[in-house]
Short mmCIF file of C-alpha atoms in Angstrom, two decimals:
data_model
loop_
_atom_site.label_atom_id
_atom_site.label_comp_id
_atom_site.label_asym_id
_atom_site.label_seq_id
_atom_site.Cartn_x
_atom_site.Cartn_y
_atom_site.Cartn_z
CA MET A 16 -44.90 1.01 21.03
CA PHE A 17 -45.01 3.42 18.08
CA SER A 18 -46.40 2.87 14.60
CA GLU A 19 -44.38 3.11 11.41
CA SER A 20 -46.06 6.42 10.55
CA GLN A 21 -45.22 7.82 14.00
CA TRP A 22 -41.56 6.86 13.63
CA LYS A 23 -41.53 8.49 10.18
CA GLU A 24 -42.91 11.74 11.58
CA LEU A 25 -40.51 11.64 14.54
CA ASN A 26 -37.56 11.29 12.18
CA CYS A 27 -38.88 14.07 9.97
CA ARG A 28 -39.11 16.47 12.91
CA GLU A 29 -35.73 15.33 14.23
CA ASN A 30 -34.26 16.28 10.87
CA GLN A 31 -35.31 19.90 11.44
CA PHE A 32 -33.06 20.00 14.52
CA ALA A 33 -30.21 18.44 12.55
CA LYS A 34 -30.55 21.14 9.89
CA VAL A 35 -30.01 23.90 12.44
CA PHE A 36 -26.90 22.18 13.79
CA ALA A 37 -25.61 21.79 10.23
CA GLY A 38 -26.06 25.50 9.54
CA GLU A 39 -28.96 24.89 7.18
CA LYS A 40 -32.37 26.56 7.20
CA PRO A 41 -35.09 24.29 8.64
CA ASP A 42 -38.63 24.23 7.27
CA PHE A 43 -39.85 25.77 10.54
CA VAL A 44 -38.41 26.67 13.95
CA PRO A 45 -37.85 23.37 15.78
CA VAL A 46 -39.49 23.06 19.19
CA TRP A 47 -38.58 20.49 21.83
CA TRP A 48 -41.23 19.72 24.42
CA TYR A 49 -39.63 19.53 27.86
CA TYR A 50 -41.60 17.20 30.09
CA GLU A 51 -40.72 18.47 33.57
CA GLU A 52 -41.15 15.22 35.49
CA LEU A 53 -39.48 12.82 33.08
CA GLY A 54 -35.87 13.47 34.04
CA GLN A 55 -36.38 12.44 37.67
CA ILE A 56 -38.82 9.58 37.28
CA LYS A 57 -38.63 7.24 40.25
CA PRO A 58 -34.88 7.49 40.97
CA GLU A 59 -35.52 5.78 44.30
CA LEU A 60 -36.62 2.66 42.41
CA LEU A 61 -33.26 2.54 40.68
CA MET A 62 -30.98 3.75 43.48
CA ALA A 63 -32.55 2.35 46.63
CA GLU A 64 -34.69 -0.61 45.63
CA LYS A 65 -32.57 -1.48 42.57
CA ASP A 66 -35.78 -2.31 40.71
CA ARG A 67 -34.73 -1.71 37.11
CA LYS A 68 -37.91 -3.12 35.61
CA ALA A 69 -40.27 -0.90 37.62
CA TRP A 70 -38.07 2.12 36.90
CA LEU A 71 -37.98 1.41 33.16
CA ASP A 72 -41.73 0.73 33.02
CA ASN A 73 -42.35 4.16 34.58
CA GLN A 74 -40.16 5.82 31.99
CA LEU A 75 -41.68 3.93 29.06
CA LYS A 76 -45.18 4.90 30.13
CA ALA A 77 -44.23 8.57 30.39
CA VAL A 78 -42.29 8.52 27.12
CA LYS A 79 -45.24 7.04 25.21
CA THR A 80 -47.59 9.75 26.46
CA ASN A 81 -45.04 12.47 25.88
CA VAL A 82 -44.20 11.43 22.32
CA GLU A 83 -47.85 11.10 21.30
CA GLU A 84 -48.77 14.51 22.73
CA ALA A 85 -45.76 16.13 21.07
CA LEU A 86 -46.71 14.65 17.69
CA GLU A 87 -50.17 16.17 18.04
CA ASN A 88 -48.82 19.63 18.87
CA HIS A 89 -46.17 20.68 16.33
CA CYS A 90 -43.17 19.81 18.50
CA LEU A 91 -40.82 16.91 19.19
CA TYR A 92 -40.13 14.53 22.00
CA TYR A 93 -37.99 11.66 20.78
CA PRO A 94 -38.24 8.23 22.47
CA MET A 95 -35.45 8.10 25.03
CA ILE A 96 -34.66 6.76 28.47
CA GLU A 97 -33.10 9.07 31.07
CA MET A 98 -30.18 7.74 33.14
CA VAL A 99 -30.11 10.93 35.22
CA SER A 100 -31.61 8.84 38.04
CA LEU A 101 -28.06 7.67 38.72
CA TYR A 102 -27.21 10.30 41.40
CA GLY A 103 -28.60 13.30 39.49
CA THR A 104 -26.09 16.15 39.26
CA HIS A 105 -23.77 14.28 41.62
CA TYR A 106 -22.90 11.32 39.38
CA ILE A 107 -19.29 12.37 38.80
CA ASP A 108 -18.97 13.18 42.52
CA ALA A 109 -19.94 9.59 43.27
CA LEU A 110 -17.27 8.28 40.89
CA PHE A 111 -14.72 10.25 42.93
CA GLY A 112 -16.02 8.58 46.08
CA ASN A 113 -18.31 11.24 47.51
CA GLU A 114 -21.15 9.83 49.57
CA VAL A 115 -24.33 10.68 47.65
CA GLN A 116 -27.74 10.15 49.25
CA TRP A 117 -31.37 10.47 48.14
CA VAL A 118 -32.94 12.72 50.78
CA LYS A 119 -36.29 14.53 50.63
CA ASN A 120 -36.75 13.90 46.91
CA GLN A 121 -33.33 15.05 45.78
CA PHE A 122 -29.72 13.90 45.76
CA TRP A 123 -27.19 15.32 48.21
CA SER A 124 -23.42 14.90 48.07
CA LYS A 125 -21.08 15.06 51.07
CA GLU A 126 -17.86 16.92 50.30
CA GLN A 127 -14.46 15.26 50.11
CA THR A 128 -12.54 15.08 53.39
CA CYS A 129 -9.12 15.39 51.73
CA GLU A 130 -7.44 18.63 50.74
CA VAL A 131 -7.96 19.83 47.18
CA SER A 132 -4.33 19.10 46.36
CA GLU A 133 -4.73 15.50 47.59
CA LEU A 134 -7.57 14.43 45.26
CA GLN A 135 -6.81 11.19 43.41
CA MET A 136 -8.22 9.67 40.23
CA PRO A 137 -10.97 7.06 40.69
CA ASP A 138 -10.03 3.42 40.23
CA PHE A 139 -12.08 2.77 37.09
CA ASP A 140 -11.07 -0.88 36.87
CA ASN A 141 -12.81 -1.52 40.19
CA SER A 142 -15.58 1.08 40.04
CA GLU A 143 -18.92 -0.56 40.84
CA LEU A 144 -20.77 2.59 39.77
CA LEU A 145 -19.15 2.70 36.34
CA LYS A 146 -19.82 -1.01 35.89
CA GLU A 147 -23.47 -0.52 36.91
CA THR A 148 -23.76 2.40 34.48
CA ILE A 149 -22.49 0.38 31.54
CA ASP A 150 -24.57 -2.66 32.45
CA LEU A 151 -27.68 -0.49 32.75
CA ALA A 152 -27.10 1.15 29.35
CA LYS A 153 -26.69 -2.24 27.67
CA TRP A 154 -29.81 -3.55 29.41
CA ILE A 155 -31.90 -0.51 28.36
CA LYS A 156 -30.82 -0.93 24.75
CA GLU A 157 -31.74 -4.62 24.86
CA GLN A 158 -35.12 -3.95 26.50
CA THR A 159 -36.05 -1.29 23.94
CA ASP A 160 -34.76 -3.25 20.91
CA GLY A 161 -32.21 -0.53 20.23
CA LYS A 162 -34.91 1.88 19.02
CA PHE A 163 -34.79 4.30 21.94
CA LEU A 164 -32.05 6.79 22.69
CA ILE A 165 -30.28 6.57 26.05
CA VAL A 166 -29.54 9.79 27.89
CA MET A 167 -26.31 9.44 29.84
CA PRO A 168 -25.96 10.31 33.55
CA ASP A 169 -25.65 13.98 34.46
CA ILE A 170 -22.25 15.50 33.71
CA GLY A 171 -21.19 19.08 34.19
CA SER A 172 -18.31 21.42 33.63
CA PRO A 173 -15.31 20.49 35.76
CA ILE A 174 -15.91 23.70 37.73
CA ASN A 175 -19.41 22.43 38.63
CA ILE A 176 -18.00 19.13 39.85
CA ALA A 177 -15.05 20.67 41.69
CA ILE A 178 -17.48 22.79 43.72
CA ASN A 179 -19.57 19.68 44.43
CA LEU A 180 -16.43 17.89 45.61
CA PHE A 181 -14.97 20.62 47.81
CA GLY A 182 -17.45 23.45 48.24
CA GLU A 183 -16.00 26.88 49.05
CA LYS A 184 -12.54 25.36 49.54
CA PHE A 185 -12.20 25.13 45.78
CA PHE A 186 -12.65 28.89 45.35
CA LEU A 187 -9.82 29.40 47.84
CA GLU A 188 -7.70 26.96 45.83
CA ILE A 189 -8.34 28.97 42.65
CA ALA A 190 -7.16 32.12 44.41
CA MET A 191 -4.24 30.70 46.40
CA ASN A 192 -3.02 27.75 44.33
CA PRO A 193 -4.30 27.95 40.74
CA ASP A 194 -1.99 25.16 39.54
CA SER A 195 -3.56 22.78 42.04
CA ALA A 196 -7.05 23.89 40.98
CA LYS A 197 -6.11 23.33 37.34
CA ARG A 198 -4.89 19.82 38.17
CA VAL A 199 -8.26 18.93 39.74
CA LEU A 200 -10.19 20.34 36.78
CA ALA A 201 -8.04 18.26 34.41
CA MET A 202 -8.77 15.13 36.44
CA ILE A 203 -12.50 15.78 36.29
CA SER A 204 -12.26 16.26 32.52
CA GLU A 205 -10.54 12.90 32.20
CA VAL A 206 -13.21 11.17 34.29
CA THR A 207 -16.05 12.76 32.30
CA ARG A 208 -14.46 11.81 29.00
CA ARG A 209 -13.99 8.25 30.26
CA VAL A 210 -17.72 7.98 31.01
CA TYR A 211 -18.51 9.15 27.47
CA ASP A 212 -15.99 6.68 25.98
CA GLU A 213 -17.28 3.73 28.01
CA LEU A 214 -20.90 4.37 27.06
CA ILE A 215 -20.05 4.84 23.39
CA THR A 216 -18.14 1.56 23.41
CA ALA A 217 -21.02 -0.21 25.16
CA VAL A 218 -24.04 0.93 23.13
CA GLY A 219 -22.76 3.10 20.27
CA GLN A 220 -22.47 6.84 19.77
CA LYS A 221 -25.77 7.03 17.88
CA THR A 222 -27.61 5.65 20.91
CA ILE A 223 -26.09 7.95 23.54
CA ARG A 224 -27.26 11.53 24.04
CA CYS A 225 -26.04 14.25 26.38
CA HIS A 226 -27.39 14.24 29.92
CA ASN A 227 -29.49 17.41 29.64
CA ASN A 228 -31.44 16.06 26.68
CA PHE A 229 -34.72 16.76 28.43
CA TYR A 230 -33.73 20.45 27.99
CA VAL A 231 -31.93 20.22 24.67
CA TYR A 232 -32.12 17.64 21.91
CA THR A 233 -28.84 17.14 20.04
CA PRO A 234 -27.96 15.05 16.99
CA TYR A 235 -25.76 12.06 17.82
CA ASP A 236 -22.55 13.83 16.79
CA TYR A 237 -22.90 16.70 19.27
CA ALA A 238 -22.31 16.45 23.01
CA GLY A 239 -23.56 18.56 25.89
CA LEU A 240 -22.12 20.07 29.06
CA SER A 241 -23.72 22.04 31.89
CA ILE A 242 -21.65 25.06 32.88
CA CYS A 243 -23.99 26.44 35.56
CA ALA A 244 -21.24 27.28 38.07
CA THR A 245 -19.43 29.58 35.65
CA GLN A 246 -21.69 32.37 36.89
CA MET A 247 -19.55 32.36 40.07
CA ILE A 248 -16.14 32.86 38.44
CA SER A 249 -14.41 35.71 36.64
CA PRO A 250 -13.72 35.85 32.91
CA ALA A 251 -10.01 35.38 33.66
CA ASN A 252 -10.69 32.25 35.73
CA TYR A 253 -12.90 30.84 32.99
CA THR A 254 -10.38 31.52 30.24
CA GLU A 255 -7.25 30.43 32.13
CA LEU A 256 -8.59 27.48 34.14
CA VAL A 257 -11.98 26.21 33.00
CA ALA A 258 -12.52 26.60 29.24
CA ASP A 259 -9.84 24.10 28.18
CA ALA A 260 -11.03 21.66 30.83
CA ASP A 261 -14.56 21.92 29.41
CA ASP A 262 -13.28 21.13 25.92
CA ARG A 263 -11.40 18.05 27.13
CA CYS A 264 -14.57 16.54 28.60
CA VAL A 265 -15.88 15.79 25.11
CA PRO A 266 -14.37 12.94 23.02
CA ASP A 267 -12.96 13.74 19.60
CA CYS A 268 -15.72 11.76 17.84
CA TYR A 269 -18.08 14.69 18.52
CA LYS A 270 -18.17 17.73 16.23
CA GLY A 271 -18.79 19.98 19.20
CA MET A 272 -21.07 20.61 22.14
CA ILE A 273 -23.98 22.63 23.43
CA GLN A 274 -23.41 24.34 26.78
CA HIS A 275 -26.32 24.52 29.23
CA ILE A 276 -26.40 27.87 31.05
CA CYS A 277 -29.07 28.68 33.62
CA GLY A 278 -27.31 31.46 35.55
CA ARG A 279 -25.95 34.91 34.82
CA SER A 280 -22.79 33.99 32.92
CA ASN A 281 -22.76 36.66 30.23
CA GLN A 282 -19.32 37.79 31.41
CA HIS A 283 -18.02 34.77 29.46
CA VAL A 284 -19.68 35.53 26.11
CA SER A 285 -16.46 36.54 24.34
CA GLU A 286 -14.64 33.39 25.48
CA ILE A 287 -17.56 31.15 24.49
CA ALA A 288 -17.51 32.81 21.07
CA SER A 289 -13.80 32.02 20.70
CA ARG A 290 -14.13 28.29 21.44
CA SER A 291 -14.35 26.26 18.25
CA ARG A 292 -15.84 23.23 20.05
CA ILE A 293 -18.84 25.18 21.33
CA LYS A 294 -21.61 24.86 18.75
CA GLY A 295 -24.04 26.89 20.80
CA VAL A 296 -25.70 27.51 24.14
CA GLN A 297 -28.89 26.34 25.79
CA LEU A 298 -30.27 29.15 27.92
CA ASN A 299 -32.95 29.06 30.56
CA ASP A 300 -33.91 31.01 33.68
CA ALA A 301 -31.44 33.88 34.29
CA GLY A 302 -29.42 32.77 31.26
CA THR A 303 -32.41 33.34 28.99
CA ASP A 304 -32.93 36.82 30.40
CA GLN A 305 -29.43 37.70 29.12
CA PHE A 306 -30.10 36.33 25.63
CA ALA A 307 -29.52 39.67 23.87
CA ASP A 308 -25.91 39.66 25.10
CA TYR A 309 -25.33 36.14 23.77
CA PHE A 310 -26.97 36.87 20.43
CA LYS A 311 -24.85 39.98 19.98
CA GLY A 312 -21.61 38.36 21.11
CA LEU A 313 -21.55 34.80 19.76
CA ARG A 314 -20.40 33.74 16.30
CA ASP A 315 -22.77 33.59 13.35
CA ASP A 316 -22.35 29.79 13.21
CA GLN A 317 -23.29 29.30 16.88
CA ILE A 318 -26.89 28.43 17.72
CA PHE A 319 -29.29 29.09 20.57
CA TYR A 320 -31.54 26.65 22.43
CA MET A 321 -34.02 28.84 24.25
CA ARG A 322 -36.38 28.22 27.13
CA PRO A 323 -38.45 31.43 27.24
CA THR A 324 -39.03 33.34 30.46
CA GLU A 325 -41.41 36.08 31.56
CA ASN A 326 -38.76 38.69 30.72
CA MET A 327 -37.51 37.07 27.51
CA THR A 328 -40.61 35.67 25.85
CA MET A 329 -40.78 33.55 22.72
CA GLU A 330 -42.13 36.55 20.82
CA LYS A 331 -39.19 38.71 21.91
CA ILE A 332 -36.68 36.00 21.00
CA LEU A 333 -38.25 35.65 17.55
CA SER A 334 -38.15 39.41 17.04
CA ILE A 335 -34.39 39.34 17.72
CA THR A 336 -33.55 36.23 15.70
CA LYS A 337 -36.26 36.22 13.00
CA GLY A 338 -36.32 32.49 13.72
CA ASN A 339 -32.74 31.95 12.56
CA ARG A 340 -30.16 29.90 14.53
CA VAL A 341 -32.74 29.24 17.23
CA LEU A 342 -34.51 26.22 18.69
CA PHE A 343 -37.00 26.27 21.53
CA THR A 344 -37.55 24.18 24.62
CA VAL A 345 -41.07 24.62 25.97
CA THR A 346 -43.26 23.24 28.74
CA GLU A 347 -46.49 24.36 27.07
CA LYS A 348 -47.16 22.73 23.72
CA PRO A 349 -47.21 25.16 20.76
CA LYS A 350 -50.52 25.60 19.00
CA ALA A 351 -48.98 25.98 15.55
CA LYS A 352 -45.69 25.67 13.70
CA ILE A 353 -43.36 28.62 14.21
CA GLU A 354 -42.45 30.09 10.86
CA ILE A 355 -39.01 31.53 10.05
CA GLY A 356 -38.66 35.17 9.04
#
């Protein structure tokens, strides 16, 4: 699908991202082109009609166009196949037995009927969804001759998933029975880590990438975790209940993780700075608007993946960072390389 020279240029640009993660100075500010429609390409083909071939053909067509346009416009889109079509942000919910449906072009999850304290671990040995996930990953790798990356299903912070599972009842559990809430968060961490482990065993760590890769490209030895729901909890709740659970989601074979933040979660900056496993943050929407707080509060070895907004433009971000410790995710292709300094 791609020529030898295209692969060479892709790997060269990928290396600029790796330099930032390694704490080195890249040749220019790396830019990832976020193709808005790619992450949700034809999920109904995969979920309802079970037509893997049609689903994969749709992705391959989009990936080819996306990669070629990125190569022409000073940015990167690496060849990869998105597995986010497996239940979207409700994949872990489905492993716990929630009924997840595709309705009006999005996934919806029905809450658990049990009490929070009654939640049980999924039966992984008999999980059809986990088996389908592993089989699909192996099939994608075979169909693409092992040259494409595979983006794992959507995973989120245990607090995200707990709210999916129980809704407002989980906030009451935090307030009235924090030990029970902590137990549920630990269970979700274990399930998330198991998904990582199973996929790594099936297709290799260098093939798997974090689920929000269409926002943030990571080297193979860094994981990712969405912590969107942390905007709804206090710093004390995050520190005492959630932060350790987030860390446990990521297998030890990873050097660290990038946290995806799209809400107003700057109340947690000091805790994020204290966590050795957090390599950096990916900010967009309201999270991007609070970038100055993150830049001021995070460690010097933590990095920033930025999706500019009207209030926090690329120019403003560059004036703050001078191009250091920053990578961009854009929907409009840059016209020139972004110099550092």
